[in-house]
């Protein structure tokens, strides 16, 4: 059935062996109220639905049905990291459609898939496009203890100057990379992460945010990097994973990616 004029459809294409239950679990990390009916159709809220393809060859394929909401055409000035500018030259999605499309794109990123928009444009996230991770732990390391912990992995790491009136759980460490880029590890009071809403110690938890700082700040707007940029992203991606893994082994807790999805520590680089 074709969508009505005020609705539209995009396609989410994941590996054929993707378990729909895993898709729902990931969605609930960021949309806890999402529900699947007896046919596997996931209600995302905001009148948006993710509908599985139940045909014999439909494994891993979903249709995102959503209200059609488009902005006026604009000329790109700050980059197009997800490719929406080229997919929607007559006006990018906004409102509920934009949020649902962002979710589908993020699922494609995490589950090695792609989104095909209603215009027929394929959006395939680069495997290292999102490099930042956050370790959420009930245990706060003092600055000196963190510096000692990370020294074998990053001997050139520098503890940033800490004002005397700043909490011992509020500090940052700069980690130079051989590529010329840097990582910043920012330690402070935890945000209220929706994926961890049921964790009883979250109110008193600490966030260890591990952030990639490329030399060229404009890289944040790149959808398809060249080979050299891709290699630098991969170095940062792997180093961020190593630091996150070291932290979880030491202070416990959970790992979240930049999209708010939980990450299995066993999958860290």
PDB file of C-alpha atoms in Angstrom:
ATOM      1  CA  UNK A   1       0.000   0.000   0.000  1.00  0.00           C
ATOM      2  CA  UNK A   2       1.371   3.419  -0.929  1.00  0.00           C
ATOM      3  CA  UNK A   3       1.644   6.097   1.768  1.00  0.00           C
ATOM      4  CA  UNK A   4      -0.974   8.832   1.859  1.00  0.00           C
ATOM      5  CA  UNK A   5       0.106  12.310   0.666  1.00  0.00           C
ATOM      6  CA  UNK A   6       0.795  13.494   4.219  1.00  0.00           C
ATOM      7  CA  UNK A   7       2.901  10.437   5.029  1.00  0.00           C
ATOM      8  CA  UNK A   8       5.994   8.920   3.480  1.00  0.00           C
ATOM      9  CA  UNK A   9       8.182   5.836   3.683  1.00  0.00           C
ATOM     10  CA  UNK A  10      11.914   5.280   3.964  1.00  0.00           C
ATOM     11  CA  UNK A  11      13.613   1.885   4.040  1.00  0.00           C
ATOM     12  CA  UNK A  12      16.045   0.559   6.611  1.00  0.00           C
ATOM     13  CA  UNK A  13      18.249  -2.203   5.223  1.00  0.00           C
ATOM     14  CA  UNK A  14      20.180  -4.275   7.757  1.00  0.00           C
ATOM     15  CA  UNK A  15      22.060  -7.582   7.381  1.00  0.00           C
ATOM     16  CA  UNK A  16      19.633 -10.404   6.619  1.00  0.00           C
ATOM     17  CA  UNK A  17      20.433 -12.246   9.854  1.00  0.00           C
ATOM     18  CA  UNK A  18      19.561  -9.250  12.048  1.00  0.00           C
ATOM     19  CA  UNK A  19      17.242 -10.299  14.874  1.00  0.00           C
ATOM     20  CA  UNK A  20      14.213  -7.959  15.049  1.00  0.00           C
ATOM     21  CA  UNK A  21      14.345  -8.310  18.842  1.00  0.00           C
ATOM     22  CA  UNK A  22      17.807  -6.711  18.795  1.00  0.00           C
ATOM     23  CA  UNK A  23      16.456  -3.825  16.735  1.00  0.00           C
ATOM     24  CA  UNK A  24      13.662  -3.246  19.244  1.00  0.00           C
ATOM     25  CA  UNK A  25      16.097  -3.444  22.167  1.00  0.00           C
ATOM     26  CA  UNK A  26      18.321  -0.799  20.598  1.00  0.00           C
ATOM     27  CA  UNK A  27      15.375   1.461  19.852  1.00  0.00           C
ATOM     28  CA  UNK A  28      14.302   1.241  23.485  1.00  0.00           C
ATOM     29  CA  UNK A  29      17.708   2.583  24.519  1.00  0.00           C
ATOM     30  CA  UNK A  30      16.647   5.946  23.130  1.00  0.00           C
ATOM     31  CA  UNK A  31      12.858   5.566  22.931  1.00  0.00           C
ATOM     32  CA  UNK A  32      11.932   3.562  26.036  1.00  0.00           C
ATOM     33  CA  UNK A  33       8.208   3.630  25.239  1.00  0.00           C
ATOM     34  CA  UNK A  34       8.603   1.893  21.855  1.00  0.00           C
ATOM     35  CA  UNK A  35       6.464  -1.237  21.530  1.00  0.00           C
ATOM     36  CA  UNK A  36       6.154  -4.041  18.980  1.00  0.00           C
ATOM     37  CA  UNK A  37       2.790  -5.601  18.144  1.00  0.00           C
ATOM     38  CA  UNK A  38       2.097  -9.243  17.309  1.00  0.00           C
ATOM     39  CA  UNK A  39       3.227  -8.674  13.717  1.00  0.00           C
ATOM     40  CA  UNK A  40       6.529  -7.139  14.787  1.00  0.00           C
ATOM     41  CA  UNK A  41       5.530  -3.592  13.825  1.00  0.00           C
ATOM     42  CA  UNK A  42       7.329  -1.182  16.153  1.00  0.00           C
ATOM     43  CA  UNK A  43       5.444   1.902  17.304  1.00  0.00           C
ATOM     44  CA  UNK A  44       8.116   4.597  17.611  1.00  0.00           C
ATOM     45  CA  UNK A  45       5.788   7.291  18.892  1.00  0.00           C
ATOM     46  CA  UNK A  46       5.001  10.564  17.109  1.00  0.00           C
ATOM     47  CA  UNK A  47       2.859   8.582  14.634  1.00  0.00           C
ATOM     48  CA  UNK A  48       5.937   6.812  13.244  1.00  0.00           C
ATOM     49  CA  UNK A  49       6.216   3.047  12.716  1.00  0.00           C
ATOM     50  CA  UNK A  50       8.997   0.649  11.760  1.00  0.00           C
ATOM     51  CA  UNK A  51       7.475  -2.225   9.799  1.00  0.00           C
ATOM     52  CA  UNK A  52       9.454  -5.446   9.210  1.00  0.00           C
ATOM     53  CA  UNK A  53       9.468  -7.088   5.801  1.00  0.00           C
ATOM     54  CA  UNK A  54       8.045 -10.546   6.495  1.00  0.00           C
ATOM     55  CA  UNK A  55       8.556 -11.890   2.978  1.00  0.00           C
ATOM     56  CA  UNK A  56      10.865 -14.839   2.371  1.00  0.00           C
ATOM     57  CA  UNK A  57      13.692 -12.558   1.244  1.00  0.00           C
ATOM     58  CA  UNK A  58      12.860  -9.733   3.620  1.00  0.00           C
ATOM     59  CA  UNK A  59      15.258 -10.509   6.455  1.00  0.00           C
ATOM     60  CA  UNK A  60      16.772  -7.346   7.914  1.00  0.00           C
ATOM     61  CA  UNK A  61      14.530  -5.036   5.904  1.00  0.00           C
ATOM     62  CA  UNK A  62      12.166  -2.545   7.486  1.00  0.00           C
ATOM     63  CA  UNK A  63       9.919   0.234   6.238  1.00  0.00           C
ATOM     64  CA  UNK A  64       9.896   3.457   8.215  1.00  0.00           C
ATOM     65  CA  UNK A  65       6.420   4.949   7.873  1.00  0.00           C
ATOM     66  CA  UNK A  66       6.254   8.497   9.171  1.00  0.00           C
ATOM     67  CA  UNK A  67       4.414  11.809   8.755  1.00  0.00           C
ATOM     68  CA  UNK A  68       5.986  13.785   5.924  1.00  0.00           C
ATOM     69  CA  UNK A  69       7.408  17.062   7.249  1.00  0.00           C
ATOM     70  CA  UNK A  70       9.825  19.013   5.052  1.00  0.00           C
ATOM     71  CA  UNK A  71      11.689  22.255   5.497  1.00  0.00           C
ATOM     72  CA  UNK A  72      12.207  24.844   2.791  1.00  0.00           C
ATOM     73  CA  UNK A  73      15.162  24.263   0.434  1.00  0.00           C
ATOM     74  CA  UNK A  74      18.375  25.709   1.836  1.00  0.00           C
ATOM     75  CA  UNK A  75      21.953  25.941   0.655  1.00  0.00           C
ATOM     76  CA  UNK A  76      24.298  23.833   2.771  1.00  0.00           C
ATOM     77  CA  UNK A  77      26.832  25.902   4.697  1.00  0.00           C
ATOM     78  CA  UNK A  78      27.959  23.669   7.582  1.00  0.00           C
ATOM     79  CA  UNK A  79      28.436  20.233   6.064  1.00  0.00           C
ATOM     80  CA  UNK A  80      26.180  17.245   5.554  1.00  0.00           C
ATOM     81  CA  UNK A  81      27.429  14.340   7.721  1.00  0.00           C
ATOM     82  CA  UNK A  82      24.380  12.136   7.128  1.00  0.00           C
ATOM     83  CA  UNK A  83      23.810  12.951   3.479  1.00  0.00           C
ATOM     84  CA  UNK A  84      20.407  14.539   3.973  1.00  0.00           C
ATOM     85  CA  UNK A  85      21.332  17.491   1.797  1.00  0.00           C
ATOM     86  CA  UNK A  86      21.912  15.347  -1.278  1.00  0.00           C
ATOM     87  CA  UNK A  87      18.957  13.064  -0.479  1.00  0.00           C
ATOM     88  CA  UNK A  88      16.474  15.914  -0.034  1.00  0.00           C
ATOM     89  CA  UNK A  89      17.527  18.836  -2.262  1.00  0.00           C
ATOM     90  CA  UNK A  90      13.996  20.259  -2.182  1.00  0.00           C
ATOM     91  CA  UNK A  91      13.935  20.495   1.604  1.00  0.00           C
ATOM     92  CA  UNK A  92      15.204  18.252   4.389  1.00  0.00           C
ATOM     93  CA  UNK A  93      12.926  16.369   6.777  1.00  0.00           C
ATOM     94  CA  UNK A  94      12.049  18.175   9.974  1.00  0.00           C
ATOM     95  CA  UNK A  95      10.079  17.470  13.135  1.00  0.00           C
ATOM     96  CA  UNK A  96       8.894  13.907  13.696  1.00  0.00           C
ATOM     97  CA  UNK A  97      10.103  12.761  10.277  1.00  0.00           C
ATOM     98  CA  UNK A  98      13.621  14.054  10.942  1.00  0.00           C
ATOM     99  CA  UNK A  99      13.765  12.403  14.359  1.00  0.00           C
ATOM    100  CA  UNK A 100      12.556   9.061  12.996  1.00  0.00           C
ATOM    101  CA  UNK A 101      14.978   9.240  10.067  1.00  0.00           C
ATOM    102  CA  UNK A 102      17.822  10.058  12.471  1.00  0.00           C
ATOM    103  CA  UNK A 103      16.897   6.942  14.437  1.00  0.00           C
ATOM    104  CA  UNK A 104      16.874   4.764  11.316  1.00  0.00           C
ATOM    105  CA  UNK A 105      20.243   6.195  10.238  1.00  0.00           C
ATOM    106  CA  UNK A 106      21.675   5.492  13.702  1.00  0.00           C
ATOM    107  CA  UNK A 107      20.407   1.906  13.562  1.00  0.00           C
ATOM    108  CA  UNK A 108      22.082   1.543  10.193  1.00  0.00           C
ATOM    109  CA  UNK A 109      25.310   2.864  11.687  1.00  0.00           C
ATOM    110  CA  UNK A 110      25.301   0.473  14.624  1.00  0.00           C
ATOM    111  CA  UNK A 111      24.017  -2.599  12.780  1.00  0.00           C
ATOM    112  CA  UNK A 112      26.063  -2.263   9.567  1.00  0.00           C
ATOM    113  CA  UNK A 113      23.185  -1.266   7.350  1.00  0.00           C
ATOM    114  CA  UNK A 114      21.871   1.662   5.363  1.00  0.00           C
ATOM    115  CA  UNK A 115      18.812   3.813   4.816  1.00  0.00           C
ATOM    116  CA  UNK A 116      17.183   4.280   1.424  1.00  0.00           C
ATOM    117  CA  UNK A 117      15.115   7.449   1.461  1.00  0.00           C
ATOM    118  CA  UNK A 118      11.803   8.028  -0.263  1.00  0.00           C
ATOM    119  CA  UNK A 119      13.804   9.779  -2.993  1.00  0.00           C
ATOM    120  CA  UNK A 120      15.747   6.571  -3.663  1.00  0.00           C
ATOM    121  CA  UNK A 121      19.004   7.898  -2.205  1.00  0.00           C
ATOM    122  CA  UNK A 122      21.077   5.388  -0.268  1.00  0.00           C
ATOM    123  CA  UNK A 123      22.589   6.670   2.988  1.00  0.00           C
ATOM    124  CA  UNK A 124      25.242   4.287   4.286  1.00  0.00           C
ATOM    125  CA  UNK A 125      26.973   5.523   7.452  1.00  0.00           C
ATOM    126  CA  UNK A 126      30.751   5.311   7.460  1.00  0.00           C
ATOM    127  CA  UNK A 127      31.895   2.650   9.978  1.00  0.00           C
ATOM    128  CA  UNK A 128      33.985   5.191  11.917  1.00  0.00           C
ATOM    129  CA  UNK A 129      31.746   8.236  11.563  1.00  0.00           C
ATOM    130  CA  UNK A 130      30.855   8.169  15.267  1.00  0.00           C
ATOM    131  CA  UNK A 131      33.898   7.687  17.451  1.00  0.00           C
ATOM    132  CA  UNK A 132      32.954   9.123  20.838  1.00  0.00           C
ATOM    133  CA  UNK A 133      31.957   6.896  23.751  1.00  0.00           C
ATOM    134  CA  UNK A 134      30.843   7.500  27.333  1.00  0.00           C
ATOM    135  CA  UNK A 135      31.490   5.157  30.236  1.00  0.00           C
ATOM    136  CA  UNK A 136      28.864   5.624  32.942  1.00  0.00           C
ATOM    137  CA  UNK A 137      30.046   4.281  36.279  1.00  0.00           C
ATOM    138  CA  UNK A 138      29.081   4.430  39.953  1.00  0.00           C
ATOM    139  CA  UNK A 139      32.760   4.944  40.787  1.00  0.00           C
ATOM    140  CA  UNK A 140      34.716   8.181  40.365  1.00  0.00           C
ATOM    141  CA  UNK A 141      38.462   7.998  39.885  1.00  0.00           C
ATOM    142  CA  UNK A 142      40.502  10.844  41.330  1.00  0.00           C
ATOM    143  CA  UNK A 143      42.474  12.728  38.655  1.00  0.00           C
ATOM    144  CA  UNK A 144      45.806  11.263  39.741  1.00  0.00           C
ATOM    145  CA  UNK A 145      44.379   7.735  39.776  1.00  0.00           C
ATOM    146  CA  UNK A 146      42.974   8.156  36.283  1.00  0.00           C
ATOM    147  CA  UNK A 147      46.291   9.503  34.986  1.00  0.00           C
ATOM    148  CA  UNK A 148      48.068   6.494  36.479  1.00  0.00           C
ATOM    149  CA  UNK A 149      45.516   4.097  34.991  1.00  0.00           C
ATOM    150  CA  UNK A 150      45.796   5.457  31.467  1.00  0.00           C
ATOM    151  CA  UNK A 151      49.591   5.917  31.445  1.00  0.00           C
ATOM    152  CA  UNK A 152      50.476   2.466  29.989  1.00  0.00           C
ATOM    153  CA  UNK A 153      47.976   2.963  27.159  1.00  0.00           C
ATOM    154  CA  UNK A 154      48.626   6.663  26.554  1.00  0.00           C
ATOM    155  CA  UNK A 155      51.986   7.670  28.070  1.00  0.00           C
ATOM    156  CA  UNK A 156      51.738  11.172  26.577  1.00  0.00           C
ATOM    157  CA  UNK A 157      48.350  11.882  28.153  1.00  0.00           C
ATOM    158  CA  UNK A 158      48.206  15.146  30.073  1.00  0.00           C
ATOM    159  CA  UNK A 159      45.985  15.917  33.027  1.00  0.00           C
ATOM    160  CA  UNK A 160      44.481  19.325  32.400  1.00  0.00           C
ATOM    161  CA  UNK A 161      44.929  21.938  35.083  1.00  0.00           C
ATOM    162  CA  UNK A 162      42.270  21.630  37.770  1.00  0.00           C
ATOM    163  CA  UNK A 163      41.123  24.741  39.648  1.00  0.00           C
ATOM    164  CA  UNK A 164      41.149  24.249  43.404  1.00  0.00           C
ATOM    165  CA  UNK A 165      37.408  24.890  43.705  1.00  0.00           C
ATOM    166  CA  UNK A 166      36.441  22.198  41.152  1.00  0.00           C
ATOM    167  CA  UNK A 167      35.050  18.846  42.310  1.00  0.00           C
ATOM    168  CA  UNK A 168      37.517  15.973  42.231  1.00  0.00           C
ATOM    169  CA  UNK A 169      35.047  14.230  39.931  1.00  0.00           C
ATOM    170  CA  UNK A 170      35.209  17.114  37.440  1.00  0.00           C
ATOM    171  CA  UNK A 171      38.380  17.123  35.338  1.00  0.00           C
ATOM    172  CA  UNK A 172      39.700  16.282  31.885  1.00  0.00           C
ATOM    173  CA  UNK A 173      42.665  14.547  30.305  1.00  0.00           C
ATOM    174  CA  UNK A 174      44.097  15.216  26.844  1.00  0.00           C
ATOM    175  CA  UNK A 175      45.468  12.249  24.894  1.00  0.00           C
ATOM    176  CA  UNK A 176      47.605  13.112  21.831  1.00  0.00           C
ATOM    177  CA  UNK A 177      47.343  10.694  18.903  1.00  0.00           C
ATOM    178  CA  UNK A 178      50.078   9.851  16.428  1.00  0.00           C
ATOM    179  CA  UNK A 179      47.872  11.249  13.652  1.00  0.00           C
ATOM    180  CA  UNK A 180      48.033  14.766  15.105  1.00  0.00           C
ATOM    181  CA  UNK A 181      44.492  14.556  16.461  1.00  0.00           C
ATOM    182  CA  UNK A 182      43.661  14.397  20.155  1.00  0.00           C
ATOM    183  CA  UNK A 183      41.238  12.663  22.457  1.00  0.00           C
ATOM    184  CA  UNK A 184      39.685  14.430  25.416  1.00  0.00           C
ATOM    185  CA  UNK A 185      38.518  12.374  28.377  1.00  0.00           C
ATOM    186  CA  UNK A 186      36.059  14.506  30.330  1.00  0.00           C
ATOM    187  CA  UNK A 187      35.019  13.297  33.748  1.00  0.00           C
ATOM    188  CA  UNK A 188      32.012  14.706  35.533  1.00  0.00           C
ATOM    189  CA  UNK A 189      28.576  14.096  36.928  1.00  0.00           C
ATOM    190  CA  UNK A 190      26.508  11.745  34.769  1.00  0.00           C
ATOM    191  CA  UNK A 191      23.720  12.892  32.498  1.00  0.00           C
ATOM    192  CA  UNK A 192      20.311  11.237  32.745  1.00  0.00           C
ATOM    193  CA  UNK A 193      20.815   8.664  29.992  1.00  0.00           C
ATOM    194  CA  UNK A 194      17.506   7.152  28.865  1.00  0.00           C
ATOM    195  CA  UNK A 195      19.123   3.762  28.214  1.00  0.00           C
ATOM    196  CA  UNK A 196      20.036   3.594  31.910  1.00  0.00           C
ATOM    197  CA  UNK A 197      16.830   5.006  33.354  1.00  0.00           C
ATOM    198  CA  UNK A 198      16.256   1.877  35.456  1.00  0.00           C
ATOM    199  CA  UNK A 199      19.761   1.849  36.962  1.00  0.00           C
ATOM    200  CA  UNK A 200      19.356   2.734  40.620  1.00  0.00           C
ATOM    201  CA  UNK A 201      22.799   4.337  41.027  1.00  0.00           C
ATOM    202  CA  UNK A 202      22.549   6.635  38.000  1.00  0.00           C
ATOM    203  CA  UNK A 203      21.723   9.696  40.109  1.00  0.00           C
ATOM    204  CA  UNK A 204      25.163   9.526  41.732  1.00  0.00           C
ATOM    205  CA  UNK A 205      27.047   8.195  38.709  1.00  0.00           C
ATOM    206  CA  UNK A 206      30.018   9.628  36.852  1.00  0.00           C
ATOM    207  CA  UNK A 207      30.387  10.077  33.087  1.00  0.00           C
ATOM    208  CA  UNK A 208      33.768   9.416  31.494  1.00  0.00           C
ATOM    209  CA  UNK A 209      33.266  11.026  28.087  1.00  0.00           C
ATOM    210  CA  UNK A 210      35.914  10.041  25.523  1.00  0.00           C
ATOM    211  CA  UNK A 211      35.776  12.525  22.667  1.00  0.00           C
ATOM    212  CA  UNK A 212      37.738  12.662  19.412  1.00  0.00           C
ATOM    213  CA  UNK A 213      39.115  16.120  18.601  1.00  0.00           C
ATOM    214  CA  UNK A 214      40.338  16.163  14.985  1.00  0.00           C
ATOM    215  CA  UNK A 215      42.807  18.802  13.904  1.00  0.00           C
ATOM    216  CA  UNK A 216      40.301  19.941  11.292  1.00  0.00           C
ATOM    217  CA  UNK A 217      37.101  20.789  13.153  1.00  0.00           C
ATOM    218  CA  UNK A 218      35.253  20.827   9.838  1.00  0.00           C
ATOM    219  CA  UNK A 219      35.472  17.038   9.636  1.00  0.00           C
ATOM    220  CA  UNK A 220      32.272  16.860  11.635  1.00  0.00           C
ATOM    221  CA  UNK A 221      30.397  17.756   8.462  1.00  0.00           C
ATOM    222  CA  UNK A 222      31.924  15.071   6.227  1.00  0.00           C
ATOM    223  CA  UNK A 223      29.695  12.226   5.055  1.00  0.00           C
ATOM    224  CA  UNK A 224      32.200  10.282   2.935  1.00  0.00           C
ATOM    225  CA  UNK A 225      35.806  10.900   4.032  1.00  0.00           C
ATOM    226  CA  UNK A 226      38.823  10.368   1.817  1.00  0.00           C
ATOM    227  CA  UNK A 227      41.242   7.516   2.570  1.00  0.00           C
ATOM    228  CA  UNK A 228      43.562   9.582   4.773  1.00  0.00           C
ATOM    229  CA  UNK A 229      40.708  10.952   6.876  1.00  0.00           C
ATOM    230  CA  UNK A 230      39.161   7.500   7.174  1.00  0.00           C
ATOM    231  CA  UNK A 231      42.459   6.124   8.489  1.00  0.00           C
ATOM    232  CA  UNK A 232      42.661   8.859  11.126  1.00  0.00           C
ATOM    233  CA  UNK A 233      39.059   8.205  12.141  1.00  0.00           C
ATOM    234  CA  UNK A 234      39.867   4.520  12.509  1.00  0.00           C
ATOM    235  CA  UNK A 235      42.854   5.257  14.759  1.00  0.00           C
ATOM    236  CA  UNK A 236      40.676   7.464  16.970  1.00  0.00           C
ATOM    237  CA  UNK A 237      37.827   4.918  16.963  1.00  0.00           C
ATOM    238  CA  UNK A 238      40.114   2.131  18.116  1.00  0.00           C
ATOM    239  CA  UNK A 239      41.872   4.225  20.762  1.00  0.00           C
ATOM    240  CA  UNK A 240      38.561   5.447  22.168  1.00  0.00           C
ATOM    241  CA  UNK A 241      37.432   1.817  22.403  1.00  0.00           C
ATOM    242  CA  UNK A 242      40.602   0.773  24.205  1.00  0.00           C
ATOM    243  CA  UNK A 243      40.225   3.541  26.777  1.00  0.00           C
ATOM    244  CA  UNK A 244      36.538   2.736  27.293  1.00  0.00           C
ATOM    245  CA  UNK A 245      37.385  -0.937  27.748  1.00  0.00           C
ATOM    246  CA  UNK A 246      40.099  -0.126  30.278  1.00  0.00           C
ATOM    247  CA  UNK A 247      37.705   2.068  32.226  1.00  0.00           C
ATOM    248  CA  UNK A 248      34.919  -0.512  32.370  1.00  0.00           C
ATOM    249  CA  UNK A 249      37.377  -3.139  33.591  1.00  0.00           C
ATOM    250  CA  UNK A 250      38.481  -0.757  36.338  1.00  0.00           C
ATOM    251  CA  UNK A 251      35.376   1.122  37.486  1.00  0.00           C
ATOM    252  CA  UNK A 252      32.563  -0.975  36.012  1.00  0.00           C
ATOM    253  CA  UNK A 253      29.378   0.500  34.641  1.00  0.00           C
ATOM    254  CA  UNK A 254      28.001   0.807  31.124  1.00  0.00           C
ATOM    255  CA  UNK A 255      29.240   2.100  27.778  1.00  0.00           C
ATOM    256  CA  UNK A 256      27.129   4.349  25.553  1.00  0.00           C
ATOM    257  CA  UNK A 257      27.874   5.641  22.086  1.00  0.00           C
ATOM    258  CA  UNK A 258      27.239   9.184  20.897  1.00  0.00           C
ATOM    259  CA  UNK A 259      23.711   8.227  19.847  1.00  0.00           C
ATOM    260  CA  UNK A 260      22.762   6.995  23.315  1.00  0.00           C
ATOM    261  CA  UNK A 261      22.888   3.286  22.416  1.00  0.00           C
ATOM    262  CA  UNK A 262      24.428   0.769  24.804  1.00  0.00           C
ATOM    263  CA  UNK A 263      27.683  -0.806  23.634  1.00  0.00           C
ATOM    264  CA  UNK A 264      28.779  -4.287  24.680  1.00  0.00           C
ATOM    265  CA  UNK A 265      32.279  -3.955  26.218  1.00  0.00           C
ATOM    266  CA  UNK A 266      33.200  -7.151  24.360  1.00  0.00           C
ATOM    267  CA  UNK A 267      32.752  -5.240  21.085  1.00  0.00           C
ATOM    268  CA  UNK A 268      35.155  -2.435  21.953  1.00  0.00           C
ATOM    269  CA  UNK A 269      38.210  -2.013  19.745  1.00  0.00           C
TER     270      UNK A 269
END
